[in-house]
């Protein structure tokens, strides 16, 4: 490999959901299923209860976006989607998640 040239990044899931609690986990399953029906790859953090570990796992699998869903997000029907490479976040309605991801799909 030539110096200074990085190999192409292995593509992971488009979005990685991190649920905070059982109710949030159910919502994450529903959102991941909806994403997949629209041909958008999605994974859910199931092994950790810590947000930081979930974010690290999202980075390890090369996810483009991450969304943390807890009781506040469920009650407000809002979600914050974070682009893991640029670290920029956007807040949007859960109803607009699919259209947002479709607009950003590589």
JSON list of C-alpha atoms in Angstrom, two decimals:
[
{"chain": "A", "resi": 1, "resn": "UNK", "atom": "CA", "xyz": [0.00, 0.00, 0.00]},
{"chain": "A", "resi": 2, "resn": "UNK", "atom": "CA", "xyz": [1.34, 3.41, -0.95]},
{"chain": "A", "resi": 3, "resn": "UNK", "atom": "CA", "xyz": [2.01, 5.85, 1.83]},
{"chain": "A", "resi": 4, "resn": "UNK", "atom": "CA", "xyz": [-0.80, 8.24, 2.60]},
{"chain": "A", "resi": 5, "resn": "UNK", "atom": "CA", "xyz": [-3.39, 6.24, 0.69]},
{"chain": "A", "resi": 6, "resn": "UNK", "atom": "CA", "xyz": [-6.11, 4.68, 2.78]},
{"chain": "A", "resi": 7, "resn": "UNK", "atom": "CA", "xyz": [-8.06, 1.66, 1.62]},
{"chain": "A", "resi": 8, "resn": "UNK", "atom": "CA", "xyz": [-11.73, 2.34, 0.93]},
{"chain": "A", "resi": 9, "resn": "UNK", "atom": "CA", "xyz": [-13.91, 2.31, 4.02]},
{"chain": "A", "resi": 10, "resn": "UNK", "atom": "CA", "xyz": [-15.88, -0.89, 4.44]},
{"chain": "A", "resi": 11, "resn": "UNK", "atom": "CA", "xyz": [-19.52, 0.05, 4.26]},
{"chain": "A", "resi": 12, "resn": "UNK", "atom": "CA", "xyz": [-21.56, -0.78, 7.33]},
{"chain": "A", "resi": 13, "resn": "UNK", "atom": "CA", "xyz": [-25.22, -0.17, 8.11]},
{"chain": "A", "resi": 14, "resn": "UNK", "atom": "CA", "xyz": [-26.67, 3.18, 7.13]},
{"chain": "A", "resi": 15, "resn": "UNK", "atom": "CA", "xyz": [-28.08, 3.71, 10.63]},
{"chain": "A", "resi": 16, "resn": "UNK", "atom": "CA", "xyz": [-27.35, 2.18, 14.03]},
{"chain": "A", "resi": 17, "resn": "UNK", "atom": "CA", "xyz": [-30.07, 2.45, 16.67]},
{"chain": "A", "resi": 18, "resn": "UNK", "atom": "CA", "xyz": [-29.20, 2.60, 20.38]},
{"chain": "A", "resi": 19, "resn": "UNK", "atom": "CA", "xyz": [-32.26, 1.97, 22.57]},
{"chain": "A", "resi": 20, "resn": "UNK", "atom": "CA", "xyz": [-32.44, 3.14, 26.18]},
{"chain": "A", "resi": 21, "resn": "UNK", "atom": "CA", "xyz": [-34.95, 0.81, 27.83]},
{"chain": "A", "resi": 22, "resn": "UNK", "atom": "CA", "xyz": [-37.35, -1.91, 26.79]},
{"chain": "A", "resi": 23, "resn": "UNK", "atom": "CA", "xyz": [-39.98, 0.37, 25.26]},
{"chain": "A", "resi": 24, "resn": "UNK", "atom": "CA", "xyz": [-37.27, 2.09, 23.23]},
{"chain": "A", "resi": 25, "resn": "UNK", "atom": "CA", "xyz": [-35.93, -1.30, 22.14]},
{"chain": "A", "resi": 26, "resn": "UNK", "atom": "CA", "xyz": [-39.36, -2.19, 20.71]},
{"chain": "A", "resi": 27, "resn": "UNK", "atom": "CA", "xyz": [-39.46, 1.13, 18.84]},
{"chain": "A", "resi": 28, "resn": "UNK", "atom": "CA", "xyz": [-35.95, 0.52, 17.50]},
{"chain": "A", "resi": 29, "resn": "UNK", "atom": "CA", "xyz": [-37.02, -2.88, 16.18]},
{"chain": "A", "resi": 30, "resn": "UNK", "atom": "CA", "xyz": [-39.98, -1.23, 14.43]},
{"chain": "A", "resi": 31, "resn": "UNK", "atom": "CA", "xyz": [-37.78, 1.52, 12.97]},
{"chain": "A", "resi": 32, "resn": "UNK", "atom": "CA", "xyz": [-35.11, -0.93, 11.81]},
{"chain": "A", "resi": 33, "resn": "UNK", "atom": "CA", "xyz": [-37.78, -3.06, 10.15]},
{"chain": "A", "resi": 34, "resn": "UNK", "atom": "CA", "xyz": [-39.21, 0.02, 8.44]},
{"chain": "A", "resi": 35, "resn": "UNK", "atom": "CA", "xyz": [-35.74, 1.03, 7.23]},
{"chain": "A", "resi": 36, "resn": "UNK", "atom": "CA", "xyz": [-35.11, -2.43, 5.82]},
{"chain": "A", "resi": 37, "resn": "UNK", "atom": "CA", "xyz": [-38.46, -2.40, 4.00]},
{"chain": "A", "resi": 38, "resn": "UNK", "atom": "CA", "xyz": [-37.21, 0.72, 2.26]},
{"chain": "A", "resi": 39, "resn": "UNK", "atom": "CA", "xyz": [-33.89, -0.98, 1.41]},
{"chain": "A", "resi": 40, "resn": "UNK", "atom": "CA", "xyz": [-31.97, 1.01, 4.03]},
{"chain": "A", "resi": 41, "resn": "UNK", "atom": "CA", "xyz": [-29.57, -1.04, 6.14]},
{"chain": "A", "resi": 42, "resn": "UNK", "atom": "CA", "xyz": [-30.06, -0.76, 9.90]},
{"chain": "A", "resi": 43, "resn": "UNK", "atom": "CA", "xyz": [-28.71, -2.40, 13.04]},
{"chain": "A", "resi": 44, "resn": "UNK", "atom": "CA", "xyz": [-29.71, -2.22, 16.69]},
{"chain": "A", "resi": 45, "resn": "UNK", "atom": "CA", "xyz": [-27.44, -2.20, 19.74]},
{"chain": "A", "resi": 46, "resn": "UNK", "atom": "CA", "xyz": [-28.60, -5.07, 21.91]},
{"chain": "A", "resi": 47, "resn": "UNK", "atom": "CA", "xyz": [-25.54, -5.96, 23.95]},
{"chain": "A", "resi": 48, "resn": "UNK", "atom": "CA", "xyz": [-24.87, -2.80, 25.95]},
{"chain": "A", "resi": 49, "resn": "UNK", "atom": "CA", "xyz": [-26.83, -0.56, 28.27]},
{"chain": "A", "resi": 50, "resn": "UNK", "atom": "CA", "xyz": [-24.29, 2.26, 27.99]},
{"chain": "A", "resi": 51, "resn": "UNK", "atom": "CA", "xyz": [-24.64, 4.91, 25.31]},
{"chain": "A", "resi": 52, "resn": "UNK", "atom": "CA", "xyz": [-20.88, 5.33, 24.93]},
{"chain": "A", "resi": 53, "resn": "UNK", "atom": "CA", "xyz": [-20.43, 1.60, 24.25]},
{"chain": "A", "resi": 54, "resn": "UNK", "atom": "CA", "xyz": [-23.23, 1.75, 21.70]},
{"chain": "A", "resi": 55, "resn": "UNK", "atom": "CA", "xyz": [-21.55, 4.66, 19.93]},
{"chain": "A", "resi": 56, "resn": "UNK", "atom": "CA", "xyz": [-18.26, 2.79, 19.88]},
{"chain": "A", "resi": 57, "resn": "UNK", "atom": "CA", "xyz": [-19.99, -0.28, 18.43]},
{"chain": "A", "resi": 58, "resn": "UNK", "atom": "CA", "xyz": [-21.66, 1.88, 15.77]},
{"chain": "A", "resi": 59, "resn": "UNK", "atom": "CA", "xyz": [-18.24, 3.17, 14.77]},
{"chain": "A", "resi": 60, "resn": "UNK", "atom": "CA", "xyz": [-16.74, -0.33, 14.76]},
{"chain": "A", "resi": 61, "resn": "UNK", "atom": "CA", "xyz": [-19.31, -1.58, 12.25]},
{"chain": "A", "resi": 62, "resn": "UNK", "atom": "CA", "xyz": [-18.78, 1.56, 10.12]},
{"chain": "A", "resi": 63, "resn": "UNK", "atom": "CA", "xyz": [-22.31, 2.86, 10.44]},
{"chain": "A", "resi": 64, "resn": "UNK", "atom": "CA", "xyz": [-22.92, 6.17, 8.71]},
{"chain": "A", "resi": 65, "resn": "UNK", "atom": "CA", "xyz": [-25.53, 7.40, 11.21]},
{"chain": "A", "resi": 66, "resn": "UNK", "atom": "CA", "xyz": [-26.51, 6.72, 14.79]},
{"chain": "A", "resi": 67, "resn": "UNK", "atom": "CA", "xyz": [-29.75, 7.39, 16.66]},
{"chain": "A", "resi": 68, "resn": "UNK", "atom": "CA", "xyz": [-30.21, 7.12, 20.42]},
{"chain": "A", "resi": 69, "resn": "UNK", "atom": "CA", "xyz": [-33.81, 6.47, 21.41]},
{"chain": "A", "resi": 70, "resn": "UNK", "atom": "CA", "xyz": [-35.07, 6.79, 24.96]},
{"chain": "A", "resi": 71, "resn": "UNK", "atom": "CA", "xyz": [-38.20, 7.86, 26.79]},
{"chain": "A", "resi": 72, "resn": "UNK", "atom": "CA", "xyz": [-37.81, 11.54, 25.78]},
{"chain": "A", "resi": 73, "resn": "UNK", "atom": "CA", "xyz": [-37.66, 10.63, 22.09]},
{"chain": "A", "resi": 74, "resn": "UNK", "atom": "CA", "xyz": [-40.64, 8.31, 22.43]},
{"chain": "A", "resi": 75, "resn": "UNK", "atom": "CA", "xyz": [-42.80, 10.91, 24.18]},
{"chain": "A", "resi": 76, "resn": "UNK", "atom": "CA", "xyz": [-41.89, 13.74, 21.79]},
{"chain": "A", "resi": 77, "resn": "UNK", "atom": "CA", "xyz": [-41.89, 11.54, 18.65]},
{"chain": "A", "resi": 78, "resn": "UNK", "atom": "CA", "xyz": [-38.58, 13.23, 17.75]},
{"chain": "A", "resi": 79, "resn": "UNK", "atom": "CA", "xyz": [-35.19, 11.70, 17.02]},
{"chain": "A", "resi": 80, "resn": "UNK", "atom": "CA", "xyz": [-31.67, 13.07, 16.81]},
{"chain": "A", "resi": 81, "resn": "UNK", "atom": "CA", "xyz": [-29.72, 11.44, 13.99]},
{"chain": "A", "resi": 82, "resn": "UNK", "atom": "CA", "xyz": [-25.96, 11.87, 14.21]},
{"chain": "A", "resi": 83, "resn": "UNK", "atom": "CA", "xyz": [-23.61, 11.51, 11.26]},
{"chain": "A", "resi": 84, "resn": "UNK", "atom": "CA", "xyz": [-20.71, 9.59, 12.77]},
{"chain": "A", "resi": 85, "resn": "UNK", "atom": "CA", "xyz": [-18.02, 10.91, 10.43]},
{"chain": "A", "resi": 86, "resn": "UNK", "atom": "CA", "xyz": [-18.85, 14.63, 10.57]},
{"chain": "A", "resi": 87, "resn": "UNK", "atom": "CA", "xyz": [-20.36, 14.51, 14.09]},
{"chain": "A", "resi": 88, "resn": "UNK", "atom": "CA", "xyz": [-23.23, 16.71, 12.92]},
{"chain": "A", "resi": 89, "resn": "UNK", "atom": "CA", "xyz": [-26.70, 15.98, 14.28]},
{"chain": "A", "resi": 90, "resn": "UNK", "atom": "CA", "xyz": [-30.12, 16.71, 12.94]},
{"chain": "A", "resi": 91, "resn": "UNK", "atom": "CA", "xyz": [-33.37, 16.58, 14.93]},
{"chain": "A", "resi": 92, "resn": "UNK", "atom": "CA", "xyz": [-36.40, 15.31, 13.08]},
{"chain": "A", "resi": 93, "resn": "UNK", "atom": "CA", "xyz": [-39.75, 13.66, 13.56]},
{"chain": "A", "resi": 94, "resn": "UNK", "atom": "CA", "xyz": [-39.76, 9.87, 13.66]},
{"chain": "A", "resi": 95, "resn": "UNK", "atom": "CA", "xyz": [-42.18, 10.09, 10.73]},
{"chain": "A", "resi": 96, "resn": "UNK", "atom": "CA", "xyz": [-39.47, 11.79, 8.61]},
{"chain": "A", "resi": 97, "resn": "UNK", "atom": "CA", "xyz": [-36.63, 9.37, 9.37]},
{"chain": "A", "resi": 98, "resn": "UNK", "atom": "CA", "xyz": [-37.01, 7.30, 6.20]},
{"chain": "A", "resi": 99, "resn": "UNK", "atom": "CA", "xyz": [-37.19, 10.29, 3.85]},
{"chain": "A", "resi": 100, "resn": "UNK", "atom": "CA", "xyz": [-34.15, 11.84, 5.56]},
{"chain": "A", "resi": 101, "resn": "UNK", "atom": "CA", "xyz": [-32.11, 8.64, 5.25]},
{"chain": "A", "resi": 102, "resn": "UNK", "atom": "CA", "xyz": [-33.17, 8.13, 1.63]},
{"chain": "A", "resi": 103, "resn": "UNK", "atom": "CA", "xyz": [-31.91, 11.62, 0.85]},
{"chain": "A", "resi": 104, "resn": "UNK", "atom": "CA", "xyz": [-28.52, 10.89, 2.40]},
{"chain": "A", "resi": 105, "resn": "UNK", "atom": "CA", "xyz": [-28.04, 7.33, 1.16]},
{"chain": "A", "resi": 106, "resn": "UNK", "atom": "CA", "xyz": [-24.64, 6.97, -0.54]}
]
